[in-house]
PDB file of C-alpha atoms in Angstrom:
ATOM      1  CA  UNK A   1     104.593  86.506  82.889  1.00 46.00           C
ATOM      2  CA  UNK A   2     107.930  87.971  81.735  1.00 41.00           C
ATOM      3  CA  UNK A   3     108.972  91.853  82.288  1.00 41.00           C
ATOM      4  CA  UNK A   4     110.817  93.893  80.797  1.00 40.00           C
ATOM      5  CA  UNK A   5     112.874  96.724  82.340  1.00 38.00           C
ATOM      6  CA  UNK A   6     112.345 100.063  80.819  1.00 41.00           C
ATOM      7  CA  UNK A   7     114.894 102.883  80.021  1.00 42.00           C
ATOM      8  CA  UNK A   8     115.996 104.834  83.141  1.00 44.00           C
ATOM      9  CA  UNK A   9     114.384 103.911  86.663  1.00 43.00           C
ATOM     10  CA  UNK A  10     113.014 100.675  86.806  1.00 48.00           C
ATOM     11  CA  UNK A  11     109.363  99.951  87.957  1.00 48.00           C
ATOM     12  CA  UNK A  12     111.256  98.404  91.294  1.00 46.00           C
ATOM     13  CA  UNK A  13     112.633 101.532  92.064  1.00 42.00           C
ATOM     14  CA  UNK A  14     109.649 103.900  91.482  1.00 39.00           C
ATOM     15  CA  UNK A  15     107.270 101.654  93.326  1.00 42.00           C
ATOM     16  CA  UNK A  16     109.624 101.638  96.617  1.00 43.00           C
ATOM     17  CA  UNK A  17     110.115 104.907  96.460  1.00 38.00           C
ATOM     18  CA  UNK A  18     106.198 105.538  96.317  1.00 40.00           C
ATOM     19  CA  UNK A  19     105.352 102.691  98.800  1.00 38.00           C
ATOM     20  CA  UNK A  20     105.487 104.756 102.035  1.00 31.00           C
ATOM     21  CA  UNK A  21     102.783 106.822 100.627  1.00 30.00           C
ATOM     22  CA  UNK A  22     100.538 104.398  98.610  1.00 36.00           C
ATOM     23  CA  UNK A  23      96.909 105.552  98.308  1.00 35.00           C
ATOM     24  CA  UNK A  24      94.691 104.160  95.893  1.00 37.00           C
ATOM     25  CA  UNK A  25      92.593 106.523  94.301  1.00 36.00           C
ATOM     26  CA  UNK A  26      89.858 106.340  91.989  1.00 37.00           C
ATOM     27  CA  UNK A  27      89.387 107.323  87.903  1.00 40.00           C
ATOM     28  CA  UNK A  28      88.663 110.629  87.238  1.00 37.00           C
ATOM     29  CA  UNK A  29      87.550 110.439  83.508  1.00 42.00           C
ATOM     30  CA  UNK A  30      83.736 110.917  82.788  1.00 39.00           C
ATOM     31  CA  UNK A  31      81.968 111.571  86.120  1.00 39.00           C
ATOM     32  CA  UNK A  32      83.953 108.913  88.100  1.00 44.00           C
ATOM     33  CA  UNK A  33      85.164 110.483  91.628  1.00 37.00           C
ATOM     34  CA  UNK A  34      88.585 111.342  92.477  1.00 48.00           C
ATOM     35  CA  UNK A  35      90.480 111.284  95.500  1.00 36.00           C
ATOM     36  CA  UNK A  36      93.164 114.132  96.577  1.00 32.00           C
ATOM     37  CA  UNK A  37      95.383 115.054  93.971  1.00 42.00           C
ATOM     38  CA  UNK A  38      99.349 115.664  94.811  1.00 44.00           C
ATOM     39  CA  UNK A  39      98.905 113.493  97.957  1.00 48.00           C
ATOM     40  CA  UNK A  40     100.536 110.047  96.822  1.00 63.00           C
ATOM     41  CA  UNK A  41      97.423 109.585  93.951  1.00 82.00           C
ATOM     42  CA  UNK A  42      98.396 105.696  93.196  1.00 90.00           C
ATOM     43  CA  UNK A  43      96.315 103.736  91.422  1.00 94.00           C
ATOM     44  CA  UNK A  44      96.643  99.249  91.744  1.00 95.00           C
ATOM     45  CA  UNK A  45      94.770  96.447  90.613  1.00 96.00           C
ATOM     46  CA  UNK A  46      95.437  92.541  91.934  1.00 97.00           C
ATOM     47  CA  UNK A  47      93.289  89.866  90.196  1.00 98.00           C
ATOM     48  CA  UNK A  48      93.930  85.972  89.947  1.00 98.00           C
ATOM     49  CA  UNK A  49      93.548  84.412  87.156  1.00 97.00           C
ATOM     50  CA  UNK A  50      91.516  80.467  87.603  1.00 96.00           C
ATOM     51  CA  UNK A  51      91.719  79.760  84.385  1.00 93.00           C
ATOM     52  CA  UNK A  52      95.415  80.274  84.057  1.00 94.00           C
ATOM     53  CA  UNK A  53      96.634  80.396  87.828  1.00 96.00           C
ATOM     54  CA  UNK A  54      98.183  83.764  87.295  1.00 97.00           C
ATOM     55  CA  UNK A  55      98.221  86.515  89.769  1.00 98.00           C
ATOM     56  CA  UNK A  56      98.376  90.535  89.468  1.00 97.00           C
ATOM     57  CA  UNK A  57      99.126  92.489  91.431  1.00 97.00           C
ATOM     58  CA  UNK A  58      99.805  95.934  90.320  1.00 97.00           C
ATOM     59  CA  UNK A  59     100.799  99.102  90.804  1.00 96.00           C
ATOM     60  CA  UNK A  60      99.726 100.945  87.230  1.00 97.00           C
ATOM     61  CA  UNK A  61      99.416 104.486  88.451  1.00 95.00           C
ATOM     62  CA  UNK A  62     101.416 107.256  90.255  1.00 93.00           C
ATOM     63  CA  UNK A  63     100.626 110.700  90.354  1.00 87.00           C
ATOM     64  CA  UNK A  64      98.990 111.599  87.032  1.00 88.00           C
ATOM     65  CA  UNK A  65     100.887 109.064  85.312  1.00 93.00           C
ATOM     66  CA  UNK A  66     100.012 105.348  83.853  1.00 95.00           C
ATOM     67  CA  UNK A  67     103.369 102.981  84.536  1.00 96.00           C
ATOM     68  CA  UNK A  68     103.283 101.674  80.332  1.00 96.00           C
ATOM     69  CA  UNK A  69     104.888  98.371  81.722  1.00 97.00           C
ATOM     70  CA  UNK A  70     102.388  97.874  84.400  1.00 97.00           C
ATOM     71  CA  UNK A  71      99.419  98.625  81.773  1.00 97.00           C
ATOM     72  CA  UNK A  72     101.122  96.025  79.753  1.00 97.00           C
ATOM     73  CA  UNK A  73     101.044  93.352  81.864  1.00 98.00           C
ATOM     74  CA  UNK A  74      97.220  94.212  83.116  1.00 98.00           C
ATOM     75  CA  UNK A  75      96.545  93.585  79.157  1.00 98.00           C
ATOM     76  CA  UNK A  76      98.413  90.423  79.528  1.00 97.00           C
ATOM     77  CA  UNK A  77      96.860  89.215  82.198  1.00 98.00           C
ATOM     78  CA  UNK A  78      93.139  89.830  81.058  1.00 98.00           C
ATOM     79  CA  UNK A  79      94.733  88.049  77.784  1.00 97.00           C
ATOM     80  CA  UNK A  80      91.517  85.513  75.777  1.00 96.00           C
ATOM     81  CA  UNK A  81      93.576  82.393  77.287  1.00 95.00           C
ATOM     82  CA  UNK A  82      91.781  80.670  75.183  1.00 94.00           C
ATOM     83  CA  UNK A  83      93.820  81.545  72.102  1.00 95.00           C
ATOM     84  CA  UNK A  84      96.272  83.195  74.041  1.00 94.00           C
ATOM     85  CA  UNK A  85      95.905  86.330  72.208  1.00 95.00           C
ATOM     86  CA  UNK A  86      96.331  89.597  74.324  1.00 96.00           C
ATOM     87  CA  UNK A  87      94.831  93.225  73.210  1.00 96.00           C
ATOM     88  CA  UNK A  88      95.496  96.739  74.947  1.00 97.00           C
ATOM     89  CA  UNK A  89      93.033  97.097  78.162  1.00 97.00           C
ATOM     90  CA  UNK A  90      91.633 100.201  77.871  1.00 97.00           C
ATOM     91  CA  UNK A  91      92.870 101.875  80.877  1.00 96.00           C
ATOM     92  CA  UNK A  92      88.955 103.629  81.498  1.00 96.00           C
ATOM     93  CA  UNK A  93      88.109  99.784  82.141  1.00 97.00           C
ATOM     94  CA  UNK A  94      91.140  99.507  84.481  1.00 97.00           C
ATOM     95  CA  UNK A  95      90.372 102.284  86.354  1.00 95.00           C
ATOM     96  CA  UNK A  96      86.251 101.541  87.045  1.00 96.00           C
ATOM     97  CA  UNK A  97      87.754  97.780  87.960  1.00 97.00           C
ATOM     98  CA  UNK A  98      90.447  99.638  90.484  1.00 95.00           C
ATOM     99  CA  UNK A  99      87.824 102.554  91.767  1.00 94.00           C
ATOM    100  CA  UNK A 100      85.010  99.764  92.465  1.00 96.00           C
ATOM    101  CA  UNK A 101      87.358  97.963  94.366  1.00 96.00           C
ATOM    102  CA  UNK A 102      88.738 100.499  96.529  1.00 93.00           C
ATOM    103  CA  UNK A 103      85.460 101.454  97.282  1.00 94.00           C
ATOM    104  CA  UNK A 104      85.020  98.115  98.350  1.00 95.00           C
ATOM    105  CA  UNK A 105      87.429  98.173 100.705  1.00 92.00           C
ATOM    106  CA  UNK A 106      88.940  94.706 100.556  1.00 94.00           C
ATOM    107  CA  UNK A 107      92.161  93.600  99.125  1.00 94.00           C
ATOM    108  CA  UNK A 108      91.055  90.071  98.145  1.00 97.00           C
ATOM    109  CA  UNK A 109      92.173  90.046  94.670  1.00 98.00           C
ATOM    110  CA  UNK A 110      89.763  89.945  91.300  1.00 98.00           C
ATOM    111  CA  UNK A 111      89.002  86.704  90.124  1.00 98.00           C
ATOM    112  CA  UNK A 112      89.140  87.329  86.100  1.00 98.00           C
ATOM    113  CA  UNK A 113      86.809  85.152  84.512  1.00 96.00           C
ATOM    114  CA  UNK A 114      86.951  87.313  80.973  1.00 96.00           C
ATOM    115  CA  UNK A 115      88.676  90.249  79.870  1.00 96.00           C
ATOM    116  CA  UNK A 116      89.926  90.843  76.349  1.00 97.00           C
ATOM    117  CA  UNK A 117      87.763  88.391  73.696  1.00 95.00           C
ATOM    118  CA  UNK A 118      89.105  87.247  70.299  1.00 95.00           C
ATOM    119  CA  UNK A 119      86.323  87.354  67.587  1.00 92.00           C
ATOM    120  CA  UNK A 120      86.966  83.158  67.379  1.00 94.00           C
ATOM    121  CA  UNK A 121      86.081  82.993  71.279  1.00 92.00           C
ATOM    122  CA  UNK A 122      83.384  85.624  71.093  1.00 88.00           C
ATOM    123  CA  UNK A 123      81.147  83.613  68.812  1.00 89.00           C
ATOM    124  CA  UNK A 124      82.217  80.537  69.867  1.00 89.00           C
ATOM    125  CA  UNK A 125      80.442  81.595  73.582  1.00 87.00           C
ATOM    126  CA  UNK A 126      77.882  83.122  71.678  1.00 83.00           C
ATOM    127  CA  UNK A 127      76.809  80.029  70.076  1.00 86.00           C
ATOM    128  CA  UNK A 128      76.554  78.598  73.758  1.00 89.00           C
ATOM    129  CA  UNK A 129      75.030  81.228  75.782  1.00 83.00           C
ATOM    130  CA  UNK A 130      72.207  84.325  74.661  1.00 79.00           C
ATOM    131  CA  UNK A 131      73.929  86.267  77.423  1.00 77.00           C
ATOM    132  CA  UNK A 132      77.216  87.211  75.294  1.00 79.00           C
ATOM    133  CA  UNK A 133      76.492  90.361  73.020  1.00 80.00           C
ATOM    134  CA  UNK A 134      77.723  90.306  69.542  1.00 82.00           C
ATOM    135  CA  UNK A 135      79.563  93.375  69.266  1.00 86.00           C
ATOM    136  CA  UNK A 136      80.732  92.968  72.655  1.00 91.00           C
ATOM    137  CA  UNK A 137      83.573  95.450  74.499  1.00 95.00           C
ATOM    138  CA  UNK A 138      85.292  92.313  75.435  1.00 95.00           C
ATOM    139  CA  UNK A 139      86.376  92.465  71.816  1.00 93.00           C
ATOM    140  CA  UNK A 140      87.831  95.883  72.141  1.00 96.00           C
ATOM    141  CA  UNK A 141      89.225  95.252  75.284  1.00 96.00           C
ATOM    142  CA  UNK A 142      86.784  97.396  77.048  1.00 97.00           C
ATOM    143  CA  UNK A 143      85.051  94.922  79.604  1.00 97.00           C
ATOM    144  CA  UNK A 144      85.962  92.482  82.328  1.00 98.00           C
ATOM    145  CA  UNK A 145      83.687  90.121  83.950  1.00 97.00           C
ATOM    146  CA  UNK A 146      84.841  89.816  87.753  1.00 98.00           C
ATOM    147  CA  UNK A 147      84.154  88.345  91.007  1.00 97.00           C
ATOM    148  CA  UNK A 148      85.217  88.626  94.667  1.00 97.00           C
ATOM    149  CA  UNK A 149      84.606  86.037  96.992  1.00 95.00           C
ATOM    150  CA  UNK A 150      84.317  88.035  99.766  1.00 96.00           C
ATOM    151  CA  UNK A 151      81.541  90.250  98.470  1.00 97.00           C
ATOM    152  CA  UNK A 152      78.472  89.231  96.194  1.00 97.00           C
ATOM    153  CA  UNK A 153      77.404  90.226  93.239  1.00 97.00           C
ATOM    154  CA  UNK A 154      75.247  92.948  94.379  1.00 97.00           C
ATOM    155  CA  UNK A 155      77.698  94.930  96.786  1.00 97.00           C
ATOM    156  CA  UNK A 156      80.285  94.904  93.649  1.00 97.00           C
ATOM    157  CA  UNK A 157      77.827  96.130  90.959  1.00 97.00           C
ATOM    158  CA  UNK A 158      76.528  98.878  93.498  1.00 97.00           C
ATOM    159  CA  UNK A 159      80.549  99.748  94.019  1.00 96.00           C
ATOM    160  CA  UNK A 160      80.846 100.043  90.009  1.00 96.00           C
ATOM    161  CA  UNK A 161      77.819 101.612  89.571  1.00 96.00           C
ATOM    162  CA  UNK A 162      79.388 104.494  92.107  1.00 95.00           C
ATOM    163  CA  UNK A 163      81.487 105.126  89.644  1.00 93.00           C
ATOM    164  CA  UNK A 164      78.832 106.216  86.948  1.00 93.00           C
ATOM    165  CA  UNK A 165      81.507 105.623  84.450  1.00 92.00           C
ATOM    166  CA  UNK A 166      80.523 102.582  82.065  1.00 95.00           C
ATOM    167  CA  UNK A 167      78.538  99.809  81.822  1.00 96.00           C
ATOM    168  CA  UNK A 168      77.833  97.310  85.315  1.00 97.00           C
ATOM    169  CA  UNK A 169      75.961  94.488  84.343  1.00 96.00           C
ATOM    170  CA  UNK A 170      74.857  91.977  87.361  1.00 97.00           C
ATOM    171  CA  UNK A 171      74.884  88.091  86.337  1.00 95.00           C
ATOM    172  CA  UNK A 172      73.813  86.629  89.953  1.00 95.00           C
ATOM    173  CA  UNK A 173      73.478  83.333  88.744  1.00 93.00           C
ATOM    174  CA  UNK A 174      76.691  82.861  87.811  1.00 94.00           C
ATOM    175  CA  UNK A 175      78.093  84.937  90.403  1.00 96.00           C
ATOM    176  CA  UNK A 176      79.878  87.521  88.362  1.00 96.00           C
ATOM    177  CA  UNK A 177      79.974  91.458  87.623  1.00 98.00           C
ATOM    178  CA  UNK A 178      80.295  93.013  84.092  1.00 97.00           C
ATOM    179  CA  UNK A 179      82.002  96.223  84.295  1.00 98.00           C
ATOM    180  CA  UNK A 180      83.137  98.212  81.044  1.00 97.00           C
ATOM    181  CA  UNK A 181      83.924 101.456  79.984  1.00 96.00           C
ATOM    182  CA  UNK A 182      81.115 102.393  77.460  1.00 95.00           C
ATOM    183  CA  UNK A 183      77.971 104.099  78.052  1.00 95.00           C
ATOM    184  CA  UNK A 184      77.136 104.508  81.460  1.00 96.00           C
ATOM    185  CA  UNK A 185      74.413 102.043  82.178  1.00 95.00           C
ATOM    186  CA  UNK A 186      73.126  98.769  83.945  1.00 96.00           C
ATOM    187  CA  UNK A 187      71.413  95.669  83.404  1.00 95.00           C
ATOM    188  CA  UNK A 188      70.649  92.355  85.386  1.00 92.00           C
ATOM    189  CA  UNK A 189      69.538  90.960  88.970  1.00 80.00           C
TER     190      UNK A 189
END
């Protein structure tokens, strides 16, 4: 994926200057927990990618303050490859997908297996599967469907779910997690 260098400091330079003190810290919007304010609050996200062979791994966070290029490329990443149409990731969604893994405590990266949804690909997996909702957040890019190889499908919807900020929905048989940023809620075994 390309990047751009913004005005002033680049990204480079604030991450390195940050690195030393790197914590990752969870969302604090709705009734997600937070960790220690003023002491190095950093927020990251890695994920691979298996449909495109992409990898993140991201910084997107520092003290109070979302890194706009960093954001960016998180909304690239979680792109519909079908189409390869991207859409702004709502950063709620980010930070549930960040705060669930940290409470993990793993850094195997994500696998993204769908983020942002185009209508087109929306109904098109509708017409194939009663699992996908209609009016899906994937359209609004407000969901991700994840996995972790290292942890099932349980352990990562009870980290999400710790978070009691969106929606964690648990597809065991096809080994995956739902996590969104809408009404705080969960479905599936």
């Amino acid at each position: 994926m390309t990047q751009s260098k913004p005005a002033g400091l680049s990204r480079r330079a604030l991450l390195g200057a940050f690195a030393a003190t790197a914590v990752v810290a969870a969302p604090s919007y709705a009734n997600a927990f937070s960790l220690l304010r003023g002491a190095g609050d950093v927020r990251r996200l890695r994920m691979i990618s298996p449909r495109t062979g992409e990898k993140l791994d991201t910084i997107y966070w520092i003290e109070g303050e979302y890194i706009a290029e960093a954001v960016r490329e998180i909304s690239m990443f979680m792109r519909d490859w079908r189409r390869n149409e991207a859409k702004n990731i709502d950063t709620r969604t980010i930070d549930i997908m960040a705060a669930a893994h940290n409470l993990m405590g793993t850094t195997e990266p994500y696998t993204l297996l769908s983020g942002y949804r185009s209508p087109q690909t929306n109904a098109m997996l509708r017409s194939r599967s009663k699992g996908v909702a209609k009016h899906s957040l994937h359209l609004n890019g407000q969901a991700a469907d994840l996995r972790l190889g290292s942890r099932s499908v349980g352990q990562i919807s009870k980290a999400a779910i710790a978070c009691r900020a969106g929606g964690v929905g648990r597809y065991s048989r096809s080994n995956f997690v739902h996590m969104d940023c809408g009404v705080v809620r969960s479905w599936g075994g």
